[in-house]
Short mmCIF file of N, CA, C and O in Angstrom, two decimals:
data_model
loop_
_atom_site.label_atom_id
_atom_site.label_comp_id
_atom_site.label_asym_id
_atom_site.label_seq_id
_atom_site.Cartn_x
_atom_site.Cartn_y
_atom_site.Cartn_z
N SER A 1 12.74 3.12 76.34
CA SER A 1 11.68 3.91 75.75
C SER A 1 10.34 3.64 76.41
O SER A 1 9.45 4.45 76.33
N GLY A 2 10.15 2.47 77.03
CA GLY A 2 8.92 2.18 77.75
C GLY A 2 7.74 1.79 76.88
O GLY A 2 6.66 1.61 77.38
N ARG A 3 7.94 1.70 75.59
CA ARG A 3 6.85 1.34 74.68
C ARG A 3 7.16 0.02 74.02
O ARG A 3 8.30 -0.33 73.79
N ALA A 4 6.09 -0.71 73.66
CA ALA A 4 6.26 -1.95 72.90
C ALA A 4 6.70 -1.59 71.49
O ALA A 4 6.32 -0.56 70.95
N PRO A 5 7.53 -2.44 70.87
CA PRO A 5 7.96 -2.16 69.50
C PRO A 5 6.78 -2.25 68.53
O PRO A 5 5.82 -2.95 68.78
N ASP A 6 6.90 -1.51 67.40
CA ASP A 6 5.87 -1.62 66.38
C ASP A 6 6.02 -2.96 65.67
O ASP A 6 6.91 -3.76 66.00
N ASP A 7 5.15 -3.25 64.71
CA ASP A 7 5.17 -4.55 64.03
C ASP A 7 6.51 -4.83 63.36
O ASP A 7 7.01 -5.95 63.43
N ALA A 8 7.10 -3.83 62.74
CA ALA A 8 8.40 -4.02 62.08
C ALA A 8 9.48 -4.32 63.12
O ALA A 8 10.34 -5.18 62.91
N GLY A 9 9.44 -3.63 64.24
CA GLY A 9 10.40 -3.89 65.31
C GLY A 9 10.25 -5.27 65.89
O GLY A 9 11.24 -5.94 66.20
N MET A 10 9.00 -5.73 66.07
CA MET A 10 8.75 -7.09 66.57
C MET A 10 9.31 -8.13 65.60
O MET A 10 9.94 -9.09 66.01
N GLU A 11 9.07 -7.92 64.30
CA GLU A 11 9.56 -8.89 63.31
C GLU A 11 11.09 -8.92 63.29
O GLU A 11 11.69 -9.98 63.15
N GLU A 12 11.73 -7.77 63.45
CA GLU A 12 13.19 -7.73 63.48
C GLU A 12 13.72 -8.47 64.70
O GLU A 12 14.69 -9.23 64.59
N LEU A 13 13.10 -8.32 65.86
CA LEU A 13 13.51 -9.08 67.05
C LEU A 13 13.31 -10.57 66.84
O LEU A 13 14.17 -11.38 67.19
N ARG A 14 12.17 -10.96 66.26
CA ARG A 14 11.92 -12.39 65.98
C ARG A 14 12.98 -12.95 65.03
O ARG A 14 13.46 -14.06 65.21
N ARG A 15 13.33 -12.17 64.00
CA ARG A 15 14.35 -12.62 63.05
C ARG A 15 15.68 -12.85 63.77
O ARG A 15 16.35 -13.85 63.56
N LYS A 16 16.05 -11.93 64.64
CA LYS A 16 17.31 -12.07 65.38
C LYS A 16 17.29 -13.28 66.29
O LYS A 16 18.32 -13.91 66.51
N LEU A 17 16.12 -13.64 66.83
CA LEU A 17 16.02 -14.84 67.66
C LEU A 17 16.19 -16.11 66.83
O LEU A 17 16.71 -17.11 67.30
N ARG A 18 15.73 -16.08 65.56
CA ARG A 18 15.81 -17.27 64.69
C ARG A 18 17.20 -17.46 64.10
O ARG A 18 17.65 -18.59 63.90
N VAL A 19 17.88 -16.38 63.77
CA VAL A 19 19.15 -16.44 63.05
C VAL A 19 20.29 -16.74 64.02
O VAL A 19 20.38 -16.15 65.09
N ARG A 20 21.16 -17.63 63.61
CA ARG A 20 22.32 -17.97 64.44
C ARG A 20 23.56 -17.39 63.76
O ARG A 20 24.27 -18.07 63.05
N ASP A 21 23.80 -16.10 63.95
CA ASP A 21 24.94 -15.42 63.34
C ASP A 21 25.77 -14.81 64.46
O ASP A 21 25.38 -13.83 65.07
N ASP A 22 26.92 -15.41 64.72
CA ASP A 22 27.77 -14.94 65.81
C ASP A 22 28.38 -13.57 65.55
O ASP A 22 28.88 -12.94 66.46
N GLN A 23 28.35 -13.09 64.30
CA GLN A 23 28.88 -11.78 63.97
C GLN A 23 27.83 -10.67 64.14
O GLN A 23 28.16 -9.50 64.12
N MET A 24 26.57 -11.07 64.31
CA MET A 24 25.48 -10.11 64.41
C MET A 24 25.54 -9.39 65.76
O MET A 24 25.81 -10.00 66.78
N GLU A 25 25.28 -8.10 65.74
CA GLU A 25 25.18 -7.34 66.99
C GLU A 25 23.98 -7.88 67.77
O GLU A 25 22.92 -8.13 67.21
N THR A 26 24.16 -8.09 69.05
CA THR A 26 23.08 -8.67 69.84
C THR A 26 22.69 -7.76 70.99
O THR A 26 23.48 -6.97 71.48
N THR A 27 21.46 -7.92 71.41
CA THR A 27 20.95 -7.21 72.58
C THR A 27 20.93 -8.19 73.75
O THR A 27 21.15 -9.38 73.58
N GLY A 28 20.61 -7.69 74.93
CA GLY A 28 20.50 -8.56 76.10
C GLY A 28 19.50 -9.68 75.88
O GLY A 28 19.72 -10.82 76.27
N LEU A 29 18.37 -9.36 75.23
CA LEU A 29 17.34 -10.35 74.97
C LEU A 29 17.87 -11.49 74.11
O LEU A 29 17.62 -12.66 74.40
N ILE A 30 18.62 -11.17 73.07
CA ILE A 30 19.17 -12.19 72.18
C ILE A 30 20.20 -13.03 72.94
O ILE A 30 20.23 -14.26 72.81
N ASN A 31 21.02 -12.39 73.75
CA ASN A 31 22.01 -13.13 74.54
C ASN A 31 21.36 -14.12 75.50
O ASN A 31 21.79 -15.26 75.63
N VAL A 32 20.30 -13.68 76.17
CA VAL A 32 19.57 -14.57 77.09
C VAL A 32 18.98 -15.74 76.31
O VAL A 32 19.07 -16.90 76.73
N HIS A 33 18.37 -15.47 75.15
CA HIS A 33 17.79 -16.52 74.31
C HIS A 33 18.85 -17.56 73.94
O HIS A 33 18.63 -18.77 74.08
N ARG A 34 20.01 -17.11 73.49
CA ARG A 34 21.08 -18.03 73.09
C ARG A 34 21.60 -18.84 74.27
O ARG A 34 21.89 -20.03 74.13
N ARG A 35 21.73 -18.22 75.42
CA ARG A 35 22.22 -18.95 76.60
C ARG A 35 21.22 -20.01 77.05
O ARG A 35 21.60 -21.11 77.43
N ILE A 36 19.93 -19.69 76.99
CA ILE A 36 18.90 -20.69 77.31
C ILE A 36 19.03 -21.87 76.37
O ILE A 36 18.97 -23.03 76.80
N GLN A 37 19.20 -21.61 75.08
CA GLN A 37 19.33 -22.70 74.11
C GLN A 37 20.59 -23.52 74.34
O GLN A 37 20.58 -24.74 74.16
N LEU A 38 21.68 -22.88 74.72
CA LEU A 38 22.92 -23.61 74.99
C LEU A 38 22.74 -24.59 76.14
O LEU A 38 23.24 -25.71 76.11
N VAL A 39 22.03 -24.18 77.17
CA VAL A 39 21.87 -25.01 78.35
C VAL A 39 20.74 -26.03 78.20
O VAL A 39 20.89 -27.19 78.58
N PHE A 40 19.61 -25.63 77.61
CA PHE A 40 18.42 -26.47 77.59
C PHE A 40 18.06 -27.02 76.21
O PHE A 40 17.07 -27.74 76.09
N GLY A 41 18.81 -26.67 75.17
CA GLY A 41 18.56 -27.21 73.84
C GLY A 41 17.82 -26.25 72.93
O GLY A 41 17.24 -25.24 73.38
N GLN A 42 17.84 -26.54 71.65
CA GLN A 42 17.28 -25.66 70.62
C GLN A 42 15.76 -25.49 70.72
O GLN A 42 15.21 -24.54 70.20
N GLU A 43 15.07 -26.42 71.38
CA GLU A 43 13.62 -26.30 71.54
C GLU A 43 13.26 -25.25 72.58
O GLU A 43 12.12 -24.80 72.65
N SER A 44 14.21 -24.87 73.39
CA SER A 44 14.00 -23.87 74.44
C SER A 44 14.32 -22.49 73.90
O SER A 44 14.92 -22.34 72.84
N GLY A 45 13.95 -21.46 74.65
CA GLY A 45 14.31 -20.10 74.26
C GLY A 45 13.19 -19.11 74.52
O GLY A 45 12.28 -19.36 75.31
N ILE A 46 13.28 -17.98 73.85
CA ILE A 46 12.36 -16.87 74.04
C ILE A 46 11.54 -16.68 72.77
O ILE A 46 12.07 -16.76 71.66
N THR A 47 10.25 -16.43 72.95
CA THR A 47 9.39 -16.06 71.83
C THR A 47 8.75 -14.71 72.12
O THR A 47 8.56 -14.35 73.28
N LEU A 48 8.45 -13.97 71.08
CA LEU A 48 7.86 -12.64 71.20
C LEU A 48 6.56 -12.59 70.42
O LEU A 48 6.47 -13.15 69.33
N GLU A 49 5.58 -11.92 70.98
CA GLU A 49 4.32 -11.70 70.27
C GLU A 49 3.63 -10.49 70.86
O GLU A 49 4.03 -9.96 71.89
N ARG A 50 2.62 -10.05 70.19
CA ARG A 50 1.82 -8.91 70.66
C ARG A 50 0.88 -9.43 71.74
O ARG A 50 0.25 -10.47 71.58
N SER A 51 0.76 -8.73 72.86
CA SER A 51 -0.16 -9.14 73.92
C SER A 51 -1.59 -8.74 73.55
O SER A 51 -1.81 -7.98 72.60
N ALA A 52 -2.54 -9.24 74.30
CA ALA A 52 -3.95 -8.94 74.04
C ALA A 52 -4.24 -7.45 74.15
O ALA A 52 -5.15 -6.93 73.50
N LEU A 53 -3.45 -6.73 74.94
CA LEU A 53 -3.65 -5.29 75.11
C LEU A 53 -2.79 -4.46 74.17
O LEU A 53 -2.75 -3.24 74.26
N GLY A 54 -2.02 -5.13 73.27
CA GLY A 54 -1.22 -4.42 72.30
C GLY A 54 0.23 -4.22 72.68
O GLY A 54 1.00 -3.66 71.92
N GLY A 55 0.62 -4.66 73.86
CA GLY A 55 2.01 -4.54 74.29
C GLY A 55 2.85 -5.71 73.82
O GLY A 55 2.45 -6.48 72.94
N LEU A 56 4.00 -5.86 74.39
CA LEU A 56 4.92 -6.93 74.04
C LEU A 56 4.77 -8.07 75.03
O LEU A 56 4.84 -7.87 76.24
N LYS A 57 4.56 -9.29 74.52
CA LYS A 57 4.47 -10.48 75.35
C LYS A 57 5.70 -11.33 75.08
O LYS A 57 5.95 -11.71 73.94
N VAL A 58 6.49 -11.59 76.11
CA VAL A 58 7.70 -12.39 76.00
C VAL A 58 7.45 -13.69 76.75
O VAL A 58 7.07 -13.68 77.91
N THR A 59 7.67 -14.82 76.07
CA THR A 59 7.52 -16.13 76.68
C THR A 59 8.89 -16.80 76.72
O THR A 59 9.60 -16.81 75.72
N ILE A 60 9.24 -17.34 77.88
CA ILE A 60 10.49 -18.09 78.03
C ILE A 60 10.14 -19.55 78.19
O ILE A 60 9.42 -19.93 79.11
N LEU A 61 10.62 -20.37 77.25
CA LEU A 61 10.33 -21.80 77.23
C LEU A 61 11.59 -22.57 77.64
O LEU A 61 12.63 -22.43 77.01
N ILE A 62 11.48 -23.34 78.72
CA ILE A 62 12.58 -24.17 79.20
C ILE A 62 12.14 -25.62 79.08
O ILE A 62 11.19 -26.04 79.74
N MET A 63 12.82 -26.38 78.22
CA MET A 63 12.50 -27.80 78.05
C MET A 63 13.21 -28.59 79.14
O MET A 63 14.38 -28.36 79.42
N ARG A 64 12.50 -29.50 79.74
CA ARG A 64 13.09 -30.34 80.78
C ARG A 64 13.75 -31.55 80.13
O ARG A 64 13.41 -31.95 79.03
N GLY A 65 14.70 -32.12 80.83
CA GLY A 65 15.36 -33.31 80.33
C GLY A 65 16.69 -32.96 79.68
O GLY A 65 17.10 -31.82 79.65
N PRO A 66 17.36 -34.00 79.16
CA PRO A 66 18.68 -33.78 78.56
C PRO A 66 18.63 -32.90 77.32
O PRO A 66 17.65 -32.92 76.59
N LYS A 67 19.69 -32.17 77.12
CA LYS A 67 19.82 -31.32 75.93
C LYS A 67 19.85 -32.18 74.69
O LYS A 67 20.55 -33.19 74.64
N LYS A 68 19.13 -31.78 73.62
CA LYS A 68 19.02 -32.58 72.40
C LYS A 68 19.70 -31.93 71.21
O LYS A 68 19.40 -32.26 70.09
N SER A 69 20.56 -30.95 71.42
CA SER A 69 21.16 -30.26 70.27
C SER A 69 22.31 -31.00 69.77
O SER A 69 22.63 -31.73 69.11
#
């Protein structure tokens, strides 16, 4: 669609990133988030927020060191 999600859409994506439900339908973003956590630990992953210009800001956090999960 080329547009940033509205506030409700952003909250739904954030909820899907927080919830660990293997039966839940997932998008590519959720799959990438889960794979990052599997390799680098639960402190790692993807966060979503509104950018300063109103678009979608995606941050990927990779923790260094041994996995702590």
